[in-house]
Amino acid sequence: MPSSPPFIPTFIFSQDSELDVLASRPPGRSDKTADMPYEEGVHMVDSIVAGRTLESFQWVRGEELPLEMSLYLVGLLLPYRAHFHFLVPIPYLVHHFPLPPSDPASIHPCLRNACHLAACSVIGGRWSSLEPYFAAKTRAFLDKVLMLPTPEHIIHFLWASILLASYLMRERRVEESFTTIASACSISSAFGLLSTYNLEYFKEHHPGHPLLPAPTTEAEALHRIWLLHSIYLTDHSLSALTGLPPSSRCEEWTMPSLENGKIVFHGFKIPMVADDELRKVWESDVHRSAFAMHIFKRASALVLVDYQKSPTRYQSDLDYLMRFIRALSSEIPPLSSMTHDSKPAVFLSNSVLYGSLLVIHSIRAGNDADERREMLRCVRDLVEICVKFRSYGSIRRIQSSFVPVIHMMNAVRVLAHELQKPDVEENPRLCSEYCHSIEIVLDFIDEVITSFPAWSTSLESIKDVLISAINSLTL
């Protein structure tokens, strides 16, 4: 599941990093991306996408990707890399990605193609048509990279596996995602990559492996720490979403040095990180992402509990879930403050928040007037998010995340059923408001289908079912 795009800490950039080679400098700016406000970075990426088309690169499928096109795709991926748990240090990509394949330090094709795949899935439009191509290329190179691996190739294999597993998870291809990240966990363990998260301890106690020696510099050690964080997060995110056991569940994968007072969720704990900037990234992106995912899962599970037959269990599960909802709502700006400058993460987090509350209130709405009132308030909030999604720039603010679409569709179902209630049927104003809200959501879904063709079959089928249900209810 997607998370907020990452805060990129200034400490990971050197003075000489020329990030403009990755299209990371907006027109008219001479300073580095490290100092760029996040919102400006998002608008910059939107303008890049609008300015270039797939056809403009004059690339023939099957031929080697031009360096210009490759760098373009990576530049577009970077603001959204946390969606794929791709927490790779940016200077590493900046230095290695432009190198030709003949250079021993160049990025291995498995990681290069995985980056292209992730970028195309985020961009949408015509670029989505390349997803099967880059997915096949990524798989083919992953199968070959460990035959005669270098230390760098092992690292590239693991990063590519993270990207591919995250992509497959977003595409609901659960079994493929599970086997991909399970392989990465096994390789990490086999090559002795596991360690604590203290840099000095890592360098002192990490024994290394003949094919993957211990890191010799602090930067190299930090890179591997980010890699381990990413593997662990990807694995446990998939576990939280599907209920499958995590592959990193053995004792050697236990995260050390936990912060006191933090809520522990689905076996995923916030590690104590020595570096303040790294901690800031971890807590602002990963922490919120895991919270949102856990809320979504628990809200869906609450529907299965019969609150009349098992009131104690229902109340216990509800109280547990509300802890997380309160925690999430305290971390994100309120819906009323959403503007065209708001981070996409604000849109996504609000979608999860009000969508989960909608599920909770709808459980008892049939027997409780207060619950019904709160349910309808959540529906109105979700419709407002739809309007703001479309009003404030590109629909790409959805960032190729299916979760908001699910919540919007739930809102349509609720409104369709409400139209059959006697008190609504007798109120022309409410009937008109609900019908207009349904139109807004369906228009939103149409725009998502246009922007992300890979979803078209699933979304159009679900939309047709919704429309048929609405028509049958309103006849």
XYZ file of C-alpha atoms in Angstrom:
475
model
C 0.000 0.000 0.000
C 1.109 3.500 -0.814
C 2.409 5.856 1.821
C 3.116 9.552 1.760
C 5.908 10.577 -0.608
C 9.127 10.849 1.332
C 10.727 13.777 3.024
C 14.243 13.757 1.556
C 16.699 14.713 4.319
C 19.377 17.226 3.453
C 22.131 15.219 5.145
C 22.135 12.570 2.409
C 23.089 15.077 -0.283
C 26.683 16.012 -0.870
C 27.657 19.523 -1.895
C 28.429 18.358 -5.428
C 25.284 16.307 -6.151
C 23.906 17.421 -9.515
C 20.323 16.276 -9.117
C 19.135 18.055 -12.222
C 20.290 15.041 -14.266
C 17.247 13.314 -12.816
C 14.920 16.146 -13.801
C 14.754 17.208 -10.172
C 15.256 20.945 -10.663
C 12.194 22.989 -11.620
C 12.410 25.740 -14.228
C 13.851 28.941 -12.872
C 15.480 27.397 -9.793
C 19.210 27.172 -9.311
C 19.302 25.622 -5.836
C 19.277 21.934 -5.020
C 16.273 19.697 -4.485
C 17.446 19.181 -0.919
C 16.186 22.703 -0.143
C 13.031 22.492 -2.235
C 9.658 22.555 -0.422
C 7.897 19.247 -0.876
C 4.799 20.792 -2.480
C 6.941 22.474 -5.117
C 8.544 19.146 -5.891
C 5.129 17.573 -6.490
C 4.023 20.382 -8.814
C 7.370 20.134 -10.605
C 6.807 16.428 -11.279
C 3.297 17.188 -12.552
C 4.752 19.714 -15.002
C 7.385 17.238 -16.178
C 4.746 14.631 -16.938
C 2.659 17.187 -18.772
C 5.671 18.282 -20.788
C 6.818 14.889 -22.077
C 4.950 12.033 -23.713
C 5.954 8.453 -24.337
C 6.114 9.114 -28.062
C 8.463 12.086 -27.608
C 11.354 9.751 -26.736
C 11.144 7.903 -30.076
C 11.943 4.615 -28.365
C 11.081 1.273 -29.948
C 9.989 -1.395 -27.491
C 12.564 -4.168 -27.306
C 15.510 -1.848 -27.876
C 17.720 -0.562 -25.078
C 16.090 2.309 -23.231
C 17.739 5.676 -24.000
C 19.543 7.128 -21.006
C 17.444 10.288 -21.259
C 14.233 8.271 -20.954
C 15.627 6.154 -18.121
C 16.666 9.208 -16.099
C 13.327 10.838 -16.827
C 11.444 7.873 -15.346
C 13.675 7.684 -12.281
C 13.260 11.412 -11.708
C 9.493 10.952 -11.695
C 9.685 7.992 -9.332
C 11.745 9.690 -6.626
C 8.990 11.867 -5.088
C 6.803 8.760 -4.788
C 9.455 6.214 -3.819
C 7.954 5.578 -0.366
C 4.905 4.116 -2.112
C 7.168 1.228 -3.030
C 9.142 1.242 0.239
C 12.080 2.302 -1.936
C 14.115 4.138 0.703
C 17.362 4.037 -1.236
C 19.764 6.956 -0.572
C 19.216 9.473 -3.374
C 22.918 10.314 -3.975
C 23.550 6.642 -4.669
C 21.067 6.687 -7.546
C 22.268 10.068 -8.754
C 25.841 8.805 -8.992
C 25.241 5.289 -10.349
C 22.171 5.543 -12.579
C 23.735 7.612 -15.404
C 26.695 5.214 -15.702
C 26.716 3.069 -18.874
C 26.082 -0.701 -18.544
C 29.755 -1.374 -19.324
C 30.803 0.391 -16.107
C 31.180 -2.092 -13.191
C 29.582 0.470 -10.862
C 26.462 0.925 -13.011
C 22.986 -0.030 -11.830
C 22.167 -3.641 -12.689
C 19.345 -4.027 -15.256
C 17.132 -5.762 -12.673
C 17.012 -2.591 -10.552
C 16.964 -0.256 -13.545
C 13.901 -1.996 -15.015
C 12.222 -2.203 -11.607
C 12.551 1.588 -11.300
C 11.047 2.019 -14.764
C 8.162 -0.293 -13.809
C 7.363 1.603 -10.616
C 7.560 4.970 -12.386
C 5.163 3.899 -15.150
C 2.623 2.664 -12.606
C 2.657 6.035 -10.829
C 2.567 8.200 -13.967
C -0.416 6.417 -15.501
C -1.790 7.308 -18.920
C 0.022 5.838 -21.910
C 2.967 4.981 -19.685
C 0.886 2.267 -17.996
C 1.021 0.253 -21.214
C 4.728 -0.354 -20.521
C 4.138 -1.980 -17.130
C 3.935 -5.588 -18.448
C 7.089 -5.000 -20.504
C 9.162 -3.673 -17.599
C 7.724 -6.284 -15.210
C 8.873 -9.079 -17.533
C 12.318 -7.476 -17.930
C 12.678 -7.091 -14.174
C 11.809 -10.739 -13.555
C 14.181 -11.943 -16.271
C 17.150 -10.033 -14.847
C 16.311 -11.003 -11.256
C 16.585 -14.642 -12.306
C 20.101 -14.049 -13.646
C 21.692 -11.528 -11.314
C 22.710 -13.974 -8.558
C 24.447 -16.423 -10.892
C 27.765 -14.539 -10.659
C 26.962 -11.739 -8.212
C 29.126 -8.865 -7.102
C 28.416 -7.124 -3.771
C 26.692 -4.296 -5.640
C 24.565 -6.741 -7.624
C 23.313 -8.356 -4.421
C 22.238 -4.934 -3.157
C 20.579 -4.195 -6.507
C 18.783 -7.557 -6.426
C 17.286 -6.717 -3.030
C 16.187 -3.200 -4.027
C 14.660 -4.549 -7.250
C 12.818 -7.233 -5.266
C 11.391 -4.561 -2.962
C 10.139 -2.523 -5.919
C 8.671 -5.543 -7.695
C 7.007 -6.939 -4.553
C 5.504 -3.532 -3.742
C 4.264 -3.129 -7.312
C 2.677 -6.598 -7.283
C 1.085 -5.870 -3.913
C -0.460 -2.681 -5.325
C -1.765 -4.715 -8.261
C -3.355 -7.236 -5.841
C -1.127 -10.026 -7.159
C -0.615 -11.330 -3.651
C 1.032 -14.701 -4.274
C 3.631 -13.217 -6.613
C 4.344 -10.389 -4.186
C 4.687 -12.829 -1.295
C 7.192 -15.075 -3.069
C 9.194 -12.066 -4.288
C 9.677 -10.484 -0.873
C 10.155 -13.892 0.783
C 13.062 -14.458 -1.584
C 14.542 -11.087 -0.614
C 14.241 -11.959 3.090
C 15.987 -15.290 2.533
C 18.796 -13.714 0.523
C 19.259 -11.005 3.179
C 19.628 -13.645 5.855
C 21.885 -15.867 3.751
C 24.312 -13.037 3.005
C 24.462 -11.846 6.615
C 22.787 -8.514 5.990
C 20.771 -8.596 9.236
C 21.957 -6.296 11.989
C 20.919 -3.800 14.574
C 20.216 -0.191 13.615
C 23.115 1.430 15.426
C 25.836 2.384 12.950
C 28.762 1.670 15.261
C 27.317 -1.685 16.289
C 26.690 -2.538 12.628
C 30.304 -1.887 11.659
C 31.694 -3.683 14.713
C 29.535 -6.826 14.743
C 28.472 -7.400 11.133
C 30.716 -10.326 10.095
C 30.103 -9.960 6.387
C 29.976 -12.703 3.783
C 32.474 -13.751 1.097
C 30.173 -12.298 -1.571
C 28.943 -9.374 0.541
C 31.741 -8.054 2.774
C 31.016 -5.888 5.783
C 30.589 -2.172 5.023
C 33.759 -0.141 5.257
C 32.253 3.349 5.468
C 29.443 4.931 7.423
C 27.640 5.820 4.188
C 27.746 2.200 3.051
C 26.500 0.994 6.435
C 23.683 3.543 6.345
C 22.710 2.370 2.865
C 22.346 -1.200 4.134
C 20.332 -0.045 7.119
C 17.879 1.696 4.780
C 17.766 -1.483 2.720
C 16.919 -3.609 5.759
C 14.220 -1.141 6.822
C 12.723 -1.347 3.350
C 12.725 -5.154 3.206
C 11.165 -5.403 6.652
C 8.530 -2.789 5.867
C 7.574 -4.383 2.548
C 7.293 -7.827 4.108
C 5.188 -6.718 7.063
C 3.020 -4.431 4.946
C 2.088 -7.412 2.798
C 1.438 -9.452 5.938
C -0.818 -6.748 7.387
C -2.757 -6.455 4.151
C -3.278 -10.167 3.495
C -2.931 -11.949 6.829
C -0.076 -14.070 5.475
C 2.775 -14.723 7.923
C 5.742 -12.397 7.397
C 8.878 -14.005 6.041
C 10.963 -11.881 8.423
C 9.260 -13.299 11.508
C 12.191 -15.268 12.923
C 14.127 -14.030 15.957
C 17.021 -12.678 13.927
C 14.621 -10.219 12.263
C 13.386 -8.752 15.565
C 13.754 -4.982 15.477
C 15.870 -3.791 18.441
C 15.839 -0.626 20.556
C 12.141 0.215 20.569
C 10.963 3.653 21.520
C 8.872 3.723 24.667
C 5.324 4.953 24.319
C 4.915 4.082 20.649
C 1.918 2.012 19.630
C 3.015 -1.363 18.299
C 0.932 -2.572 15.372
C 0.807 -5.834 13.412
C 4.235 -6.831 14.696
C 5.807 -3.711 13.208
C 7.715 -1.546 15.664
C 9.421 1.787 15.280
C 13.174 1.230 15.752
C 15.401 3.595 17.646
C 17.505 5.288 14.997
C 20.614 7.195 16.005
C 20.439 9.724 13.183
C 17.793 12.409 13.744
C 17.191 12.928 10.024
C 16.700 9.216 9.400
C 14.318 9.078 12.345
C 12.376 11.988 10.849
C 11.934 10.146 7.566
C 10.990 6.928 9.300
C 8.358 8.479 11.531
C 6.864 10.864 8.961
C 6.465 8.345 6.134
C 6.708 4.743 7.270
C 4.936 5.303 10.566
C 1.938 6.991 8.942
C 1.831 4.495 6.092
C 1.667 1.518 8.413
C -0.961 3.237 10.559
C -3.191 3.893 7.550
C -2.832 0.327 6.306
C -3.597 -1.130 9.716
C -6.693 1.060 10.129
C -7.994 0.002 6.735
C -7.522 -3.680 7.566
C -9.037 -3.502 11.063
C -12.057 -1.482 9.929
C -12.826 -4.104 7.290
C -12.451 -6.894 9.861
C -14.794 -5.153 12.310
C -17.696 -5.705 9.907
C -17.379 -9.462 10.490
C -18.012 -9.133 14.242
C -21.680 -9.465 15.262
C -22.034 -6.587 17.705
C -25.367 -7.935 18.998
C -24.171 -11.488 19.706
C -20.654 -10.528 20.771
C -20.919 -7.009 22.239
C -17.812 -7.362 24.414
C -15.580 -8.429 21.549
C -17.076 -5.798 19.260
C -16.465 -3.005 21.767
C -12.933 -4.229 22.433
C -12.115 -4.308 18.717
C -13.754 -0.918 18.210
C -11.809 0.682 21.070
C -8.592 -0.786 19.678
C -9.326 0.586 16.207
C -10.297 4.032 17.487
C -6.872 4.384 19.124
C -5.310 4.213 15.694
C -7.880 6.502 14.113
C -7.253 9.147 16.767
C -3.504 8.761 16.256
C -3.825 9.173 12.483
C -6.211 12.133 12.736
C -3.767 13.895 15.052
C -0.962 13.553 12.482
C -2.699 14.890 9.361
C -4.186 18.308 8.589
C -7.995 18.434 8.760
C -10.068 18.089 5.619
C -11.080 21.743 5.776
C -7.461 22.839 5.317
C -6.827 20.830 2.144
C -5.763 23.096 -0.718
C -3.934 22.803 -4.035
C -0.682 23.033 -2.043
C -1.496 20.072 0.207
C 0.685 17.015 -0.050
C -0.909 14.054 -1.831
C -0.419 12.180 1.432
C -2.983 14.503 3.029
C -5.564 13.481 0.434
C -4.775 9.794 0.824
C -4.699 9.827 4.627
C -8.002 11.674 4.827
C -9.510 9.122 2.437
C -8.410 6.297 4.735
C -9.577 8.154 7.830
C -13.107 8.971 6.654
C -13.454 5.730 4.700
C -12.658 3.702 7.815
C -15.029 5.787 9.929
C -17.711 5.223 7.284
C -17.299 1.457 7.672
C -17.457 1.713 11.464
C -20.593 3.877 11.602
C -22.408 1.912 8.897
C -22.331 -1.250 11.047
C -24.974 0.068 13.465
C -26.510 2.791 11.314
C -29.662 0.735 10.737
C -30.531 0.716 14.449
C -28.968 3.909 15.732
C -29.870 7.383 14.475
C -26.623 8.891 15.762
C -24.549 6.269 13.937
C -26.505 6.906 10.746
C -25.895 10.642 11.068
C -22.158 10.087 11.538
C -22.114 7.651 8.605
C -23.661 10.251 6.304
C -21.219 12.884 7.543
C -18.361 10.595 6.512
C -19.977 10.135 3.097
C -20.119 13.909 2.621
C -16.477 14.193 3.649
C -15.462 11.543 1.108
C -17.419 13.315 -1.617
C -15.647 16.553 -0.671
C -12.302 14.772 -1.010
C -13.400 13.632 -4.483
C -14.134 17.223 -5.438
C -10.781 18.428 -4.100
C -8.919 15.571 -5.775
C -10.192 16.821 -9.123
C -10.157 20.552 -8.381
C -6.578 20.805 -7.178
C -4.631 19.721 -10.215
C -3.963 16.302 -11.613
C -5.789 13.168 -10.565
C -2.268 11.809 -10.127
C -2.601 13.036 -6.553
C -4.224 9.658 -6.008
C -0.693 8.386 -6.699
C -1.783 5.088 -8.192
C -3.374 4.006 -4.903
C -6.500 1.882 -5.073
C -7.498 2.581 -1.460
C -9.277 5.958 -1.967
C -11.261 4.459 -4.843
C -12.531 1.675 -2.584
C -13.692 4.190 0.016
C -15.414 6.336 -2.613
C -17.255 3.284 -3.948
C -18.415 2.451 -0.427
C -19.799 5.974 -0.206
C -21.794 5.388 -3.402
C -23.252 2.165 -1.989
C -24.355 3.955 1.176
C -25.989 6.778 -0.791
C -27.795 4.313 -3.061
C -29.320 2.575 -0.041
C -30.161 5.878 1.612
C -32.192 6.889 -1.440
C -34.606 4.063 -0.560
C -35.262 5.305 2.967
C -38.744 6.848 3.385
C -37.413 9.995 5.051
C -35.101 10.569 2.083
C -37.675 9.736 -0.600
C -39.974 12.350 0.895
C -37.256 14.995 0.903
C -36.526 16.314 -2.635
C -33.538 18.302 -1.402
C -31.842 15.240 0.071
C -32.645 13.143 -3.000
C -31.060 15.764 -5.226
C -28.006 16.085 -2.955
C -27.420 12.326 -2.817
C -27.842 11.862 -6.571
C -25.434 14.726 -7.232
C -22.911 13.196 -4.818
C -23.146 9.856 -6.632
C -22.461 11.616 -9.940
C -19.388 13.311 -8.440
C -17.926 9.997 -7.268
C -18.648 8.211 -10.557
C -17.008 11.081 -12.469
C -14.018 10.759 -10.151
C -13.790 7.030 -10.914
C -14.020 7.771 -14.658
C -11.058 10.123 -14.369
C -9.062 7.532 -12.425
C -9.788 4.960 -15.155
C -8.538 7.408 -17.784
C -5.383 8.208 -15.819
C -4.557 4.608 -14.886
C -5.572 2.287 -17.744
C -4.156 -0.734 -15.933
C -7.111 -0.479 -13.565
C -9.719 0.036 -16.278
C -11.063 -3.526 -16.423
C -11.529 -3.841 -12.663
C -12.861 -0.336 -12.102
C -15.237 -0.359 -15.051
C -16.659 -3.706 -13.913
C -17.178 -2.441 -10.372
C -18.649 0.800 -11.658
C -21.112 -1.114 -13.859
C -22.197 -3.169 -10.854
C -22.683 0.006 -8.823
C -24.737 1.667 -11.543
C -26.897 -1.447 -11.969
C -27.483 -1.585 -8.226
C -28.359 2.111 -8.119
C -30.778 1.756 -11.021
C -32.489 -1.250 -9.448
C -32.820 0.546 -6.128
C -34.162 3.764 -7.591
C -36.712 2.249 -9.966
